[in-house]
Amino acid sequence: MKPEKDAYGQEIWTYFNRRAGFEIVERDDGYFHVTSGPRIYFSEFEEWPDHEKKAMEFVKGRVLDIGCGAGRHSLYLQKRGFDVIGIDNSPLAIKVCKLRGLKKAKVMSIDEIGEFPPHSFDTVLMLGNNFGLFGSPKKAKELLEKLYEITTSKALIIAESRDPYKTDNPAHLEYHEFNRKRGRMPGQVRIRVRFEKYVTEWFDYLLVSKDEMKEILEGTGWEIKRFIDSSNAQYIAVIQKHA
Ligand SMILES: C[S@@+](CC[C@H](N)C(=O)[O-])C[C@H]1O[C@@H](n2cnc3c(N)ncnc32)[C@H](O)[C@@H]1O
């Protein structure tokens, strides 16, 4: 990744050094949103919402944290004795993870997870909405296949999403329609992230309802074990392999 494209990394680097920074998400219909970005990526367990705290109870064995950001989940688990590796395609985010004490942190895209040997992990984390990194239903199925290979028989994927339909914002409802018309899932948002002069490439981020998530899992060997709800549209899915 070219340094000027590492907007996630730059905001994380800035927050790490100065406790300042912001994150702008730009959608391809021109909608801009300032998120709580870097502050959340550095939050401690006590500050996490209840559904995220609850999700930690399901973690077991060797852990792969996909899109680990500043490493908050990986560091929490490492402290509790788990063998955890955080991967992120942002070189600066991984640098920060290492400086914060994460022993295993690697610059790696979700697209490269097939490089891990078979049966490497018992838990896969995709938190902070990172079910979205699957990008599209088609790519989700391909990556779920790879995740099947690199995990053990009783492995779990713990993945967070946001139900895109739990909104009454007209701009979002229009965007759903825009997506339907161009043959995409309503919650398949095409975005790029900005911080100061840094801007990522455009990428697809997939927000799904629980029913849509169940449909995506069909035929992949994975199924929902349970959902962990929050007080808003966010939810976490605990996903297991078929018996
Ligand atoms: C919304 S943040 C969540 C960070 C972390 N999971 C958390 O909850 O604090 C998304 C992270 O995914 C990373 N990311 C984006 N695209 C990625 C990709 N294709 N492969 C791996 N990581 C990616 C970004 O660099 C960023 O750190």
GROMACS .gro file of C-alpha atoms and ligand atoms in nm:
model
  270
    1MET     CA    1   0.000   0.000   0.000
    2LYS     CA    2   0.134   0.344  -0.094
    3PRO     CA    3   0.184   0.559   0.220
    4GLU     CA    4  -0.060   0.825   0.093
    5LYS     CA    5  -0.333   0.558   0.075
    6ASP     CA    6  -0.290   0.449   0.437
    7ALA     CA    7  -0.559   0.676   0.582
    8TYR     CA    8  -0.658   0.419   0.847
    9GLY     CA    9  -0.294   0.385   0.949
   10GLN     CA   10  -0.235   0.759   0.961
   11GLU     CA   11  -0.536   0.825   1.185
   12ILE     CA   12  -0.428   0.539   1.413
   13TRP     CA   13  -0.067   0.665   1.417
   14THR     CA   14  -0.183   1.018   1.501
   15TYR     CA   15  -0.410   0.899   1.779
   16PHE     CA   16  -0.133   0.678   1.919
   17ASN     CA   17   0.108   0.973   1.936
   18ARG     CA   18  -0.120   1.264   2.016
   19ARG     CA   19  -0.457   1.130   2.131
   20ALA     CA   20  -0.608   1.329   1.844
   21GLY     CA   21  -0.747   1.250   1.503
   22PHE     CA   22  -1.066   1.174   1.318
   23GLU     CA   23  -1.200   0.950   1.046
   24ILE     CA   24  -1.414   1.047   0.751
   25VAL     CA   25  -1.598   0.782   0.556
   26GLU     CA   26  -1.693   0.894   0.206
   27ARG     CA   27  -1.956   0.691   0.025
   28ASP     CA   28  -1.982   0.677  -0.354
   29ASP     CA   29  -2.308   0.874  -0.357
   30GLY     CA   30  -2.123   1.171  -0.207
   31TYR     CA   31  -2.238   1.109   0.151
   32PHE     CA   32  -1.971   1.194   0.410
   33HIS     CA   33  -1.973   1.074   0.769
   34VAL     CA   34  -1.734   1.159   1.051
   35THR     CA   35  -1.703   0.846   1.267
   36SER     CA   36  -1.577   0.804   1.623
   37GLY     CA   37  -1.292   0.616   1.450
   38PRO     CA   38  -0.956   0.623   1.624
   39ARG     CA   39  -1.089   0.684   1.975
   40ILE     CA   40  -1.286   0.359   1.952
   41TYR     CA   41  -0.989   0.169   1.805
   42PHE     CA   42  -0.789   0.248   2.121
   43SER     CA   43  -1.071   0.186   2.369
   44GLU     CA   44  -1.018  -0.050   2.663
   45PHE     CA   45  -1.244  -0.346   2.751
   46GLU     CA   46  -1.429  -0.146   3.021
   47GLU     CA   47  -1.538   0.107   2.756
   48TRP     CA   48  -1.662  -0.149   2.501
   49PRO     CA   49  -2.036  -0.194   2.448
   50ASP     CA   50  -2.190  -0.494   2.623
   51HIS     CA   51  -2.232  -0.704   2.308
   52GLU     CA   52  -1.858  -0.676   2.238
   53LYS     CA   53  -1.768  -0.769   2.597
   54LYS     CA   54  -2.004  -1.068   2.575
   55ALA     CA   55  -1.840  -1.179   2.247
   56MET     CA   56  -1.507  -1.221   2.427
   57GLU     CA   57  -1.661  -1.508   2.629
   58PHE     CA   58  -1.674  -1.719   2.311
   59VAL     CA   59  -1.305  -1.682   2.222
   60LYS     CA   60  -1.098  -1.999   2.250
   61GLY     CA   61  -0.759  -2.135   2.146
   62ARG     CA   62  -0.553  -1.978   1.872
   63VAL     CA   63  -0.701  -1.653   1.746
   64LEU     CA   64  -0.685  -1.466   1.414
   65ASP     CA   65  -0.798  -1.101   1.440
   66ILE     CA   66  -0.879  -0.976   1.087
   67GLY     CA   67  -0.854  -0.599   1.033
   68CYS     CA   68  -0.719  -0.560   1.385
   69GLY     CA   69  -0.668  -0.181   1.365
   70ALA     CA   70  -0.477  -0.059   1.670
   71GLY     CA   71  -0.510  -0.410   1.818
   72ARG     CA   72  -0.756  -0.352   2.103
   73HIS     CA   73  -0.912  -0.700   2.087
   74SER     CA   74  -0.583  -0.879   2.017
   75LEU     CA   75  -0.409  -0.702   2.306
   76TYR     CA   76  -0.698  -0.778   2.544
   77LEU     CA   77  -0.680  -1.147   2.452
   78GLN     CA   78  -0.299  -1.165   2.455
   79LYS     CA   79  -0.303  -1.032   2.811
   80ARG     CA   80  -0.537  -1.319   2.901
   81GLY     CA   81  -0.298  -1.578   2.765
   82PHE     CA   82  -0.445  -1.642   2.420
   83ASP     CA   83  -0.216  -1.710   2.126
   84VAL     CA   84  -0.335  -1.432   1.896
   85ILE     CA   85  -0.222  -1.283   1.568
   86GLY     CA   86  -0.358  -0.955   1.438
   87ILE     CA   87  -0.356  -0.887   1.065
   88ASP     CA   88  -0.435  -0.562   0.889
   89ASN     CA   89  -0.354  -0.432   0.542
   90SER     CA   90  -0.241  -0.101   0.694
   91PRO     CA   91   0.136  -0.098   0.759
   92LEU     CA   92   0.106   0.188   1.008
   93ALA     CA   93  -0.174   0.018   1.202
   94ILE     CA   94   0.047  -0.291   1.236
   95LYS     CA   95   0.341  -0.076   1.345
   96VAL     CA   96   0.119   0.070   1.621
   97CYS     CA   97   0.002  -0.279   1.727
   98LYS     CA   98   0.366  -0.383   1.769
   99LEU     CA   99   0.456  -0.065   1.960
  100ARG     CA  100   0.160  -0.133   2.190
  101GLY     CA  101   0.303  -0.477   2.267
  102LEU     CA  102   0.121  -0.714   2.034
  103LYS     CA  103   0.366  -1.000   1.981
  104LYS     CA  104   0.216  -1.132   1.657
  105ALA     CA  105   0.103  -0.864   1.413
  106LYS     CA  106   0.135  -0.885   1.037
  107VAL     CA  107   0.063  -0.660   0.740
  108MET     CA  108  -0.177  -0.879   0.548
  109SER     CA  109  -0.499  -0.828   0.358
  110ILE     CA  110  -0.805  -1.043   0.421
  111ASP     CA  111  -0.754  -1.154   0.060
  112GLU     CA  112  -0.433  -1.331   0.162
  113ILE     CA  113  -0.564  -1.544   0.453
  114GLY     CA  114  -0.532  -1.857   0.239
  115GLU     CA  115  -0.157  -1.832   0.306
  116PHE     CA  116  -0.203  -1.961   0.662
  117PRO     CA  117  -0.153  -2.338   0.696
  118PRO     CA  118  -0.467  -2.555   0.735
  119HIS     CA  119  -0.620  -2.578   1.086
  120SER     CA  120  -0.420  -2.282   1.220
  121PHE     CA  121  -0.696  -2.113   1.424
  122ASP     CA  122  -0.978  -2.192   1.669
  123THR     CA  123  -1.130  -1.841   1.663
  124VAL     CA  124  -1.148  -1.576   1.394
  125LEU     CA  125  -1.240  -1.222   1.497
  126MET     CA  126  -1.397  -0.972   1.257
  127LEU     CA  127  -1.502  -0.700   1.500
  128GLY     CA  128  -1.561  -0.328   1.459
  129ASN     CA  129  -1.806  -0.406   1.174
  130ASN     CA  130  -1.543  -0.615   0.999
  131PHE     CA  131  -1.789  -0.867   0.857
  132GLY     CA  132  -1.792  -0.577   0.611
  133LEU     CA  133  -1.445  -0.672   0.487
  134PHE     CA  134  -1.605  -0.964   0.301
  135GLY     CA  135  -1.707  -0.689   0.055
  136SER     CA  136  -1.976  -0.872  -0.141
  137PRO     CA  137  -2.178  -1.194  -0.106
  138LYS     CA  138  -1.963  -1.364  -0.372
  139LYS     CA  139  -1.635  -1.266  -0.210
  140ALA     CA  140  -1.777  -1.356   0.131
  141LYS     CA  141  -1.841  -1.712   0.015
  142GLU     CA  142  -1.489  -1.742  -0.129
  143LEU     CA  143  -1.329  -1.608   0.189
  144LEU     CA  144  -1.551  -1.825   0.410
  145GLU     CA  145  -1.418  -2.124   0.217
  146LYS     CA  146  -1.061  -2.014   0.291
  147LEU     CA  147  -1.151  -1.956   0.656
  148TYR     CA  148  -1.291  -2.310   0.665
  149GLU     CA  149  -0.954  -2.445   0.552
  150ILE     CA  150  -0.736  -2.251   0.794
  151THR     CA  151  -0.946  -2.324   1.104
  152THR     CA  152  -0.997  -2.629   1.325
  153SER     CA  153  -1.315  -2.841   1.321
  154LYS     CA  154  -1.478  -2.667   1.620
  155ALA     CA  155  -1.367  -2.319   1.520
  156LEU     CA  156  -1.579  -2.004   1.557
  157ILE     CA  157  -1.594  -1.683   1.358
  158ILE     CA  158  -1.700  -1.390   1.574
  159ALA     CA  159  -1.809  -1.118   1.333
  160GLU     CA  160  -1.977  -0.783   1.377
  161SER     CA  161  -2.213  -0.612   1.136
  162ARG     CA  162  -2.476  -0.341   1.135
  163ASP     CA  163  -2.827  -0.402   1.007
  164PRO     CA  164  -2.849  -0.144   0.726
  165TYR     CA  165  -3.230  -0.145   0.733
  166LYS     CA  166  -3.249  -0.013   1.089
  167THR     CA  167  -3.242   0.346   0.974
  168ASP     CA  168  -3.489   0.617   0.879
  169ASN     CA  169  -3.221   0.843   0.728
  170PRO     CA  170  -3.354   0.926   0.378
  171ALA     CA  171  -2.997   0.941   0.237
  172HIS     CA  172  -2.936   0.580   0.346
  173LEU     CA  173  -3.274   0.461   0.219
  174GLU     CA  174  -3.202   0.626  -0.119
  175TYR     CA  175  -2.861   0.461  -0.125
  176HIS     CA  176  -3.022   0.118  -0.070
  177GLU     CA  177  -3.239   0.185  -0.376
  178PHE     CA  178  -2.937   0.306  -0.577
  179ASN     CA  179  -2.762  -0.022  -0.491
  180ARG     CA  180  -3.064  -0.239  -0.577
  181LYS     CA  181  -3.082  -0.071  -0.919
  182ARG     CA  182  -2.718  -0.150  -0.995
  183GLY     CA  183  -2.757  -0.510  -0.880
  184ARG     CA  184  -2.584  -0.481  -0.546
  185MET     CA  185  -2.707  -0.568  -0.199
  186PRO     CA  186  -2.862  -0.259  -0.036
  187GLY     CA  187  -2.596  -0.259   0.238
  188GLN     CA  188  -2.301  -0.316   0.006
  189VAL     CA  189  -2.152   0.027   0.053
  190ARG     CA  190  -1.867   0.148  -0.166
  191ILE     CA  191  -1.654   0.374   0.048
  192ARG     CA  192  -1.313   0.527   0.095
  193VAL     CA  193  -1.170   0.650   0.422
  194ARG     CA  194  -1.009   0.991   0.460
  195PHE     CA  195  -0.784   1.144   0.723
  196GLU     CA  196  -0.614   1.477   0.657
  197LYS     CA  197  -0.457   1.440   0.310
  198TYR     CA  198  -0.462   1.061   0.320
  199VAL     CA  199  -0.730   0.863   0.140
  200THR     CA  200  -0.773   0.489   0.088
  201GLU     CA  201  -0.870   0.329  -0.242
  202TRP     CA  202  -1.244   0.282  -0.290
  203PHE     CA  203  -1.353  -0.051  -0.142
  204ASP     CA  204  -1.676  -0.241  -0.084
  205TYR     CA  205  -1.791  -0.287   0.273
  206LEU     CA  206  -2.084  -0.522   0.327
  207LEU     CA  207  -2.345  -0.437   0.590
  208VAL     CA  208  -2.608  -0.709   0.629
  209SER     CA  209  -2.922  -0.795   0.824
  210LYS     CA  210  -2.921  -1.119   1.021
  211ASP     CA  211  -3.128  -1.294   0.751
  212GLU     CA  212  -2.889  -1.179   0.480
  213MET     CA  213  -2.596  -1.307   0.683
  214LYS     CA  214  -2.768  -1.647   0.716
  215GLU     CA  215  -2.817  -1.656   0.338
  216ILE     CA  216  -2.453  -1.573   0.273
  217LEU     CA  217  -2.344  -1.857   0.501
  218GLU     CA  218  -2.557  -2.111   0.313
  219GLY     CA  219  -2.344  -2.371   0.137
  220THR     CA  220  -2.020  -2.254   0.298
  221GLY     CA  221  -2.004  -2.511   0.579
  222TRP     CA  222  -2.059  -2.232   0.833
  223GLU     CA  223  -2.381  -2.157   1.026
  224ILE     CA  224  -2.501  -1.915   1.292
  225LYS     CA  225  -2.450  -2.044   1.647
  226ARG     CA  226  -2.604  -1.733   1.800
  227PHE     CA  227  -2.643  -1.359   1.763
  228ILE     CA  228  -2.540  -1.112   2.030
  229ASP     CA  229  -2.758  -0.801   2.006
  230SER     CA  230  -2.677  -0.447   2.104
  231SER     CA  231  -2.904  -0.158   2.193
  232ASN     CA  232  -2.881  -0.032   1.831
  233ALA     CA  233  -2.837  -0.170   1.478
  234GLN     CA  234  -2.498  -0.327   1.559
  235TYR     CA  235  -2.486  -0.699   1.631
  236ILE     CA  236  -2.228  -0.974   1.659
  237ALA     CA  237  -2.268  -1.317   1.504
  238VAL     CA  238  -2.101  -1.621   1.653
  239ILE     CA  239  -2.056  -1.852   1.356
  240GLN     CA  240  -1.968  -2.222   1.379
  241LYS     CA  241  -1.893  -2.505   1.140
  242HIS     CA  242  -2.177  -2.747   1.059
  243ALA     CA  243  -2.162  -3.056   1.277
  244LIG     C1  244  -1.334  -0.026   1.123
  244LIG     S1  245  -1.161  -0.062   1.153
  244LIG     C2  246  -1.179  -0.183   1.286
  244LIG     C3  247  -1.051  -0.205   1.364
  244LIG     C4  248  -1.060  -0.305   1.479
  244LIG     N1  249  -1.112  -0.434   1.437
  244LIG     C5  250  -1.142  -0.249   1.592
  244LIG     O1  251  -1.257  -0.292   1.609
  244LIG     O2  252  -1.090  -0.164   1.665
  244LIG     C6  253  -1.122  -0.156   1.010
  244LIG     C7  254  -0.977  -0.203   0.999
  244LIG     O3  255  -0.969  -0.295   0.888
  244LIG     C8  256  -0.852  -0.268   0.814
  244LIG     N2  257  -0.874  -0.314   0.676
  244LIG     C9  258  -0.939  -0.250   0.576
  244LIG     N3  259  -0.937  -0.323   0.465
  244LIG    C10  260  -0.869  -0.438   0.495
  244LIG    C11  261  -0.833  -0.554   0.421
  244LIG     N4  262  -0.869  -0.568   0.292
  244LIG     N5  263  -0.764  -0.652   0.482
  244LIG    C12  264  -0.727  -0.638   0.613
  244LIG     N6  265  -0.757  -0.531   0.688
  244LIG    C13  266  -0.829  -0.431   0.630
  244LIG    C14  267  -0.830  -0.118   0.827
  244LIG     O4  268  -0.695  -0.083   0.802
  244LIG    C15  269  -0.876  -0.093   0.971
  244LIG     O5  270  -0.769  -0.102   1.061
   0.00000   0.00000   0.00000
